[in-house]
């Protein structure tokens, strides 16, 4: 199969799974097909997939990820020893682990093609990631507490692992408790990374955006927490601050 054939196979299979979508026609335009496939993956609840579907999906996603252009540590700016800054799509990074700003359900974003990091990571990792997370949460038996972290395979992403953490939601004034919980997110991610011998970790801007944590204060906490962790533990882990917005890029450049 080529990419077009794989994409159509995946769409047809996902449409057949749900009676609501079985009569839907596959659009002829490539970009519309890509959006439809992503949407179907986003709204699909966790459930087993066949070996055939997994094989086709994995080939499709690995090719799609490669076409986006992959980024290594040597492509990034090292602003301080073992601390790097990168801007753009975190799913392109060839690192030990990337950090996902998850919600308390931990199984990803179900809004079709939503422009959040949770949606991007689950889309390009593949359906296996949602299934893996759902199994973790079923065994846990309760929503993930804010400030903690869980590690999963990266599946079809170029990173080895994804570390999922739930950041604090700021409604109204920023409080000391919000800051403590954000600090805990970074500490929990670093700790679980070291426990799994992860050599490098790329952090997104946890809790900023829709979780409404002020960008500058979030960056200050991130930088301070990581420096203190490395100093106190002697950890040699390489840390990447991966930002998407220009404002965050400028803030981290100033802080570092």
CSV table of C-alpha atoms in Angstrom, one decimal:
chain,number,residue,atom,x,y,z
A,1,UNK,CA,0.0,0.0,0.0
A,2,UNK,CA,1.0,3.6,-0.6
A,3,UNK,CA,0.0,6.4,1.8
A,4,UNK,CA,-3.2,7.1,-0.1
A,5,UNK,CA,-4.3,3.5,0.0
A,6,UNK,CA,-3.4,3.2,3.7
A,7,UNK,CA,-5.4,6.3,4.5
A,8,UNK,CA,-8.5,5.1,2.7
A,9,UNK,CA,-8.2,1.7,4.3
A,10,UNK,CA,-8.0,3.3,7.8
A,11,UNK,CA,-10.9,5.6,7.1
A,12,UNK,CA,-13.1,2.8,5.7
A,13,UNK,CA,-12.4,0.6,8.7
A,14,UNK,CA,-13.1,3.3,11.3
A,15,UNK,CA,-16.4,4.3,9.5
A,16,UNK,CA,-17.6,0.7,9.6
A,17,UNK,CA,-17.0,0.6,13.3
A,18,UNK,CA,-19.7,3.1,14.1
A,19,UNK,CA,-23.2,2.8,12.7
A,20,UNK,CA,-23.6,6.6,12.7
A,21,UNK,CA,-20.8,7.0,10.1
A,22,UNK,CA,-21.3,3.9,7.9
A,23,UNK,CA,-23.0,5.9,5.1
A,24,UNK,CA,-20.4,8.7,5.1
A,25,UNK,CA,-18.5,9.1,1.8
A,26,UNK,CA,-14.7,9.4,1.7
A,27,UNK,CA,-13.8,12.8,0.3
A,28,UNK,CA,-11.6,12.8,-2.8
A,29,UNK,CA,-9.3,15.6,-1.7
A,30,UNK,CA,-6.2,14.5,0.2
A,31,UNK,CA,-6.3,17.1,2.9
A,32,UNK,CA,-10.0,16.5,3.6
A,33,UNK,CA,-9.2,12.8,3.9
A,34,UNK,CA,-6.4,13.6,6.4
A,35,UNK,CA,-8.8,15.7,8.5
A,36,UNK,CA,-11.5,13.0,8.4
A,37,UNK,CA,-9.0,10.3,9.5
A,38,UNK,CA,-7.8,12.4,12.3
A,39,UNK,CA,-11.3,13.2,13.4
A,40,UNK,CA,-12.3,9.5,13.4
A,41,UNK,CA,-9.3,8.7,15.5
A,42,UNK,CA,-10.0,11.5,17.9
A,43,UNK,CA,-13.6,10.5,18.6
A,44,UNK,CA,-13.0,6.8,18.8
A,45,UNK,CA,-13.3,5.4,22.4
A,46,UNK,CA,-10.7,3.0,23.6
A,47,UNK,CA,-11.2,-0.5,22.2
A,48,UNK,CA,-9.1,-3.3,20.7
A,49,UNK,CA,-7.8,-3.0,17.1
A,50,UNK,CA,-6.9,-5.8,14.8
A,51,UNK,CA,-3.3,-6.7,13.9
A,52,UNK,CA,-4.0,-5.7,10.3
A,53,UNK,CA,-5.4,-2.3,11.2
A,54,UNK,CA,-2.4,-1.7,13.6
A,55,UNK,CA,0.1,-2.6,10.9
A,56,UNK,CA,-1.4,-0.3,8.3
A,57,UNK,CA,-1.9,2.5,10.8
A,58,UNK,CA,1.7,2.2,12.1
A,59,UNK,CA,3.1,2.4,8.5
A,60,UNK,CA,0.9,5.4,7.7
A,61,UNK,CA,1.7,7.3,10.9
A,62,UNK,CA,5.4,6.6,10.8
A,63,UNK,CA,5.6,7.8,7.2
A,64,UNK,CA,3.4,10.9,8.1
A,65,UNK,CA,5.6,11.7,11.0
A,66,UNK,CA,8.8,11.4,8.9
A,67,UNK,CA,7.3,13.7,6.3
A,68,UNK,CA,6.8,16.4,8.9
A,69,UNK,CA,10.6,16.5,9.4
A,70,UNK,CA,12.2,15.1,12.6
A,71,UNK,CA,14.3,17.1,15.0
A,72,UNK,CA,17.2,15.9,17.1
A,73,UNK,CA,19.0,17.6,20.0
A,74,UNK,CA,21.8,18.7,17.6
A,75,UNK,CA,19.2,20.8,15.8
A,76,UNK,CA,18.2,22.7,19.0
A,77,UNK,CA,19.7,25.7,20.8
A,78,UNK,CA,21.5,24.7,24.0
A,79,UNK,CA,21.1,27.8,26.2
A,80,UNK,CA,22.7,26.4,29.3
A,81,UNK,CA,24.5,23.0,29.9
A,82,UNK,CA,21.9,20.2,29.2
A,83,UNK,CA,19.1,22.8,28.8
A,84,UNK,CA,17.7,23.3,25.3
A,85,UNK,CA,15.1,25.5,23.7
A,86,UNK,CA,13.0,24.5,20.7
A,87,UNK,CA,9.9,25.9,19.0
A,88,UNK,CA,7.3,24.0,17.1
A,89,UNK,CA,5.5,20.7,17.0
A,90,UNK,CA,6.7,18.6,19.9
A,91,UNK,CA,5.7,15.4,18.1
A,92,UNK,CA,8.6,15.9,15.7
A,93,UNK,CA,11.3,15.6,18.4
A,94,UNK,CA,13.6,12.6,18.6
A,95,UNK,CA,14.1,12.5,22.3
A,96,UNK,CA,13.7,10.1,25.2
A,97,UNK,CA,10.3,11.5,26.3
A,98,UNK,CA,7.9,14.3,25.5
A,99,UNK,CA,5.5,15.6,28.1
A,100,UNK,CA,1.8,15.7,27.4
A,101,UNK,CA,-0.4,18.3,29.1
A,102,UNK,CA,-3.2,15.8,29.8
A,103,UNK,CA,-6.6,16.1,31.3
A,104,UNK,CA,-7.6,14.1,34.4
A,105,UNK,CA,-9.2,11.3,32.3
A,106,UNK,CA,-5.7,10.7,30.7
A,107,UNK,CA,-7.1,9.2,27.5
A,108,UNK,CA,-6.6,12.2,25.2
A,109,UNK,CA,-8.7,14.9,23.6
A,110,UNK,CA,-11.9,13.7,22.0
A,111,UNK,CA,-12.7,16.9,20.1
A,112,UNK,CA,-12.1,16.3,16.4
A,113,UNK,CA,-8.9,18.0,15.2
A,114,UNK,CA,-8.6,20.2,18.3
A,115,UNK,CA,-5.5,22.3,18.3
A,116,UNK,CA,-4.2,21.1,21.7
A,117,UNK,CA,-1.1,19.2,22.4
A,118,UNK,CA,-3.1,16.3,23.9
A,119,UNK,CA,-4.9,15.9,20.6
A,120,UNK,CA,-1.7,16.1,18.5
A,121,UNK,CA,0.2,13.6,20.6
A,122,UNK,CA,-2.6,11.0,20.6
A,123,UNK,CA,-3.2,11.5,16.9
A,124,UNK,CA,0.3,10.9,15.8
A,125,UNK,CA,1.1,8.2,18.4
A,126,UNK,CA,-1.8,6.1,17.1
A,127,UNK,CA,-4.9,4.4,18.6
A,128,UNK,CA,-2.6,2.2,20.8
A,129,UNK,CA,-1.8,5.2,23.0
A,130,UNK,CA,-5.5,5.8,24.0
A,131,UNK,CA,-6.0,2.1,24.6
A,132,UNK,CA,-2.8,1.9,26.8
A,133,UNK,CA,-3.9,5.0,28.8
A,134,UNK,CA,-7.5,3.6,29.2
A,135,UNK,CA,-6.1,0.4,30.6
A,136,UNK,CA,-3.9,2.3,33.0
A,137,UNK,CA,-6.9,4.4,34.2
A,138,UNK,CA,-9.1,1.4,34.5
A,139,UNK,CA,-6.6,-0.3,36.8
A,140,UNK,CA,-6.1,2.9,38.8
A,141,UNK,CA,-9.9,3.3,39.3
A,142,UNK,CA,-10.0,7.1,39.7
A,143,UNK,CA,-9.1,10.3,37.8
A,144,UNK,CA,-5.4,11.3,37.7
A,145,UNK,CA,-4.7,13.8,40.4
A,146,UNK,CA,-3.2,17.2,39.4
A,147,UNK,CA,0.6,17.4,39.7
A,148,UNK,CA,1.4,13.7,39.2
A,149,UNK,CA,2.7,11.9,36.1
A,150,UNK,CA,2.4,8.7,34.2
A,151,UNK,CA,4.7,7.2,31.5
A,152,UNK,CA,3.6,5.3,28.4
A,153,UNK,CA,5.4,4.2,25.2
A,154,UNK,CA,5.6,6.7,22.4
A,155,UNK,CA,4.2,4.1,19.9
A,156,UNK,CA,4.5,5.7,16.5
A,157,UNK,CA,6.0,9.0,17.7
A,158,UNK,CA,9.8,9.5,17.2
A,159,UNK,CA,10.2,9.7,21.0
A,160,UNK,CA,10.6,6.6,23.2
A,161,UNK,CA,8.1,7.6,25.8
A,162,UNK,CA,5.3,10.0,26.5
A,163,UNK,CA,5.0,11.4,30.0
A,164,UNK,CA,1.5,12.6,30.8
A,165,UNK,CA,0.8,15.1,33.6
A,166,UNK,CA,-2.3,17.0,34.6
A,167,UNK,CA,-1.5,20.7,35.3
A,168,UNK,CA,-3.5,23.0,37.5
A,169,UNK,CA,-6.4,25.0,36.0
A,170,UNK,CA,-6.3,28.7,37.0
A,171,UNK,CA,-9.8,30.2,37.4
A,172,UNK,CA,-9.5,33.7,38.8
A,173,UNK,CA,-6.4,34.8,40.6
A,174,UNK,CA,-3.2,32.8,40.6
A,175,UNK,CA,-2.7,31.2,44.0
A,176,UNK,CA,0.2,29.6,45.9
A,177,UNK,CA,-1.5,26.3,45.5
A,178,UNK,CA,-1.6,26.6,41.7
A,179,UNK,CA,2.2,27.3,41.8
A,180,UNK,CA,2.8,24.3,44.1
A,181,UNK,CA,0.9,22.0,41.8
A,182,UNK,CA,2.7,23.2,38.6
A,183,UNK,CA,6.0,22.7,40.4
A,184,UNK,CA,4.8,19.1,41.2
A,185,UNK,CA,4.1,18.5,37.6
A,186,UNK,CA,7.7,19.2,36.6
A,187,UNK,CA,9.1,17.3,39.5
A,188,UNK,CA,6.9,14.3,38.9
A,189,UNK,CA,7.9,14.2,35.2
A,190,UNK,CA,11.6,14.4,35.9
A,191,UNK,CA,11.4,11.7,38.6
A,192,UNK,CA,9.5,9.2,36.4
A,193,UNK,CA,11.9,9.9,33.5
A,194,UNK,CA,14.9,9.2,35.7
A,195,UNK,CA,13.3,6.1,37.1
A,196,UNK,CA,12.9,4.8,33.5
A,197,UNK,CA,16.5,5.8,32.4
A,198,UNK,CA,15.2,8.5,30.0
A,199,UNK,CA,18.1,10.5,28.7
A,200,UNK,CA,16.3,13.5,27.5
A,201,UNK,CA,12.8,15.0,28.1
A,202,UNK,CA,11.0,17.7,26.2
A,203,UNK,CA,8.5,19.8,28.2
A,204,UNK,CA,5.6,21.7,26.7
A,205,UNK,CA,4.3,24.8,28.5
A,206,UNK,CA,2.2,23.0,31.0
A,207,UNK,CA,-1.1,24.6,32.1
A,208,UNK,CA,-0.7,27.7,29.9
A,209,UNK,CA,-3.3,28.2,27.2
A,210,UNK,CA,-6.7,26.8,28.0
A,211,UNK,CA,-5.7,26.0,31.6
A,212,UNK,CA,-5.0,29.8,32.0
A,213,UNK,CA,-1.7,29.7,34.0
A,214,UNK,CA,0.1,33.0,33.3
A,215,UNK,CA,2.9,32.3,30.8
A,216,UNK,CA,5.7,34.1,32.4
A,217,UNK,CA,5.1,32.8,35.9
A,218,UNK,CA,4.7,29.2,34.5
A,219,UNK,CA,8.1,29.6,32.7
A,220,UNK,CA,9.7,30.9,35.9
A,221,UNK,CA,8.5,27.9,37.9
A,222,UNK,CA,9.5,25.5,35.2
A,223,UNK,CA,13.1,26.8,34.9
A,224,UNK,CA,13.5,27.1,38.7
A,225,UNK,CA,12.1,23.6,39.4
A,226,UNK,CA,14.3,21.9,36.8
A,227,UNK,CA,17.5,23.6,37.9
A,228,UNK,CA,16.8,22.7,41.5
A,229,UNK,CA,15.9,19.1,40.6
A,230,UNK,CA,19.1,18.6,38.7
A,231,UNK,CA,21.2,20.2,41.4
A,232,UNK,CA,19.6,18.3,44.3
A,233,UNK,CA,19.5,14.9,42.6
A,234,UNK,CA,22.6,15.0,40.4
A,235,UNK,CA,20.5,14.0,37.4
A,236,UNK,CA,22.2,14.2,34.1
A,237,UNK,CA,18.9,14.2,32.1
A,238,UNK,CA,18.9,16.7,29.2
A,239,UNK,CA,15.9,19.0,29.3
A,240,UNK,CA,14.2,20.7,26.4
A,241,UNK,CA,11.7,23.5,26.8
A,242,UNK,CA,9.5,23.1,23.7
A,243,UNK,CA,7.4,26.1,23.0
A,244,UNK,CA,4.8,26.8,20.4
A,245,UNK,CA,4.0,30.6,20.8
A,246,UNK,CA,6.5,33.4,20.1
A,247,UNK,CA,5.7,34.9,23.5
A,248,UNK,CA,6.9,31.8,25.3
A,249,UNK,CA,10.0,31.6,23.1
A,250,UNK,CA,11.0,35.1,24.2
A,251,UNK,CA,10.2,34.4,27.8
A,252,UNK,CA,12.4,31.3,28.0
A,253,UNK,CA,15.2,33.0,26.1
A,254,UNK,CA,15.1,35.8,28.7
A,255,UNK,CA,15.0,33.5,31.7
A,256,UNK,CA,17.8,31.2,30.4
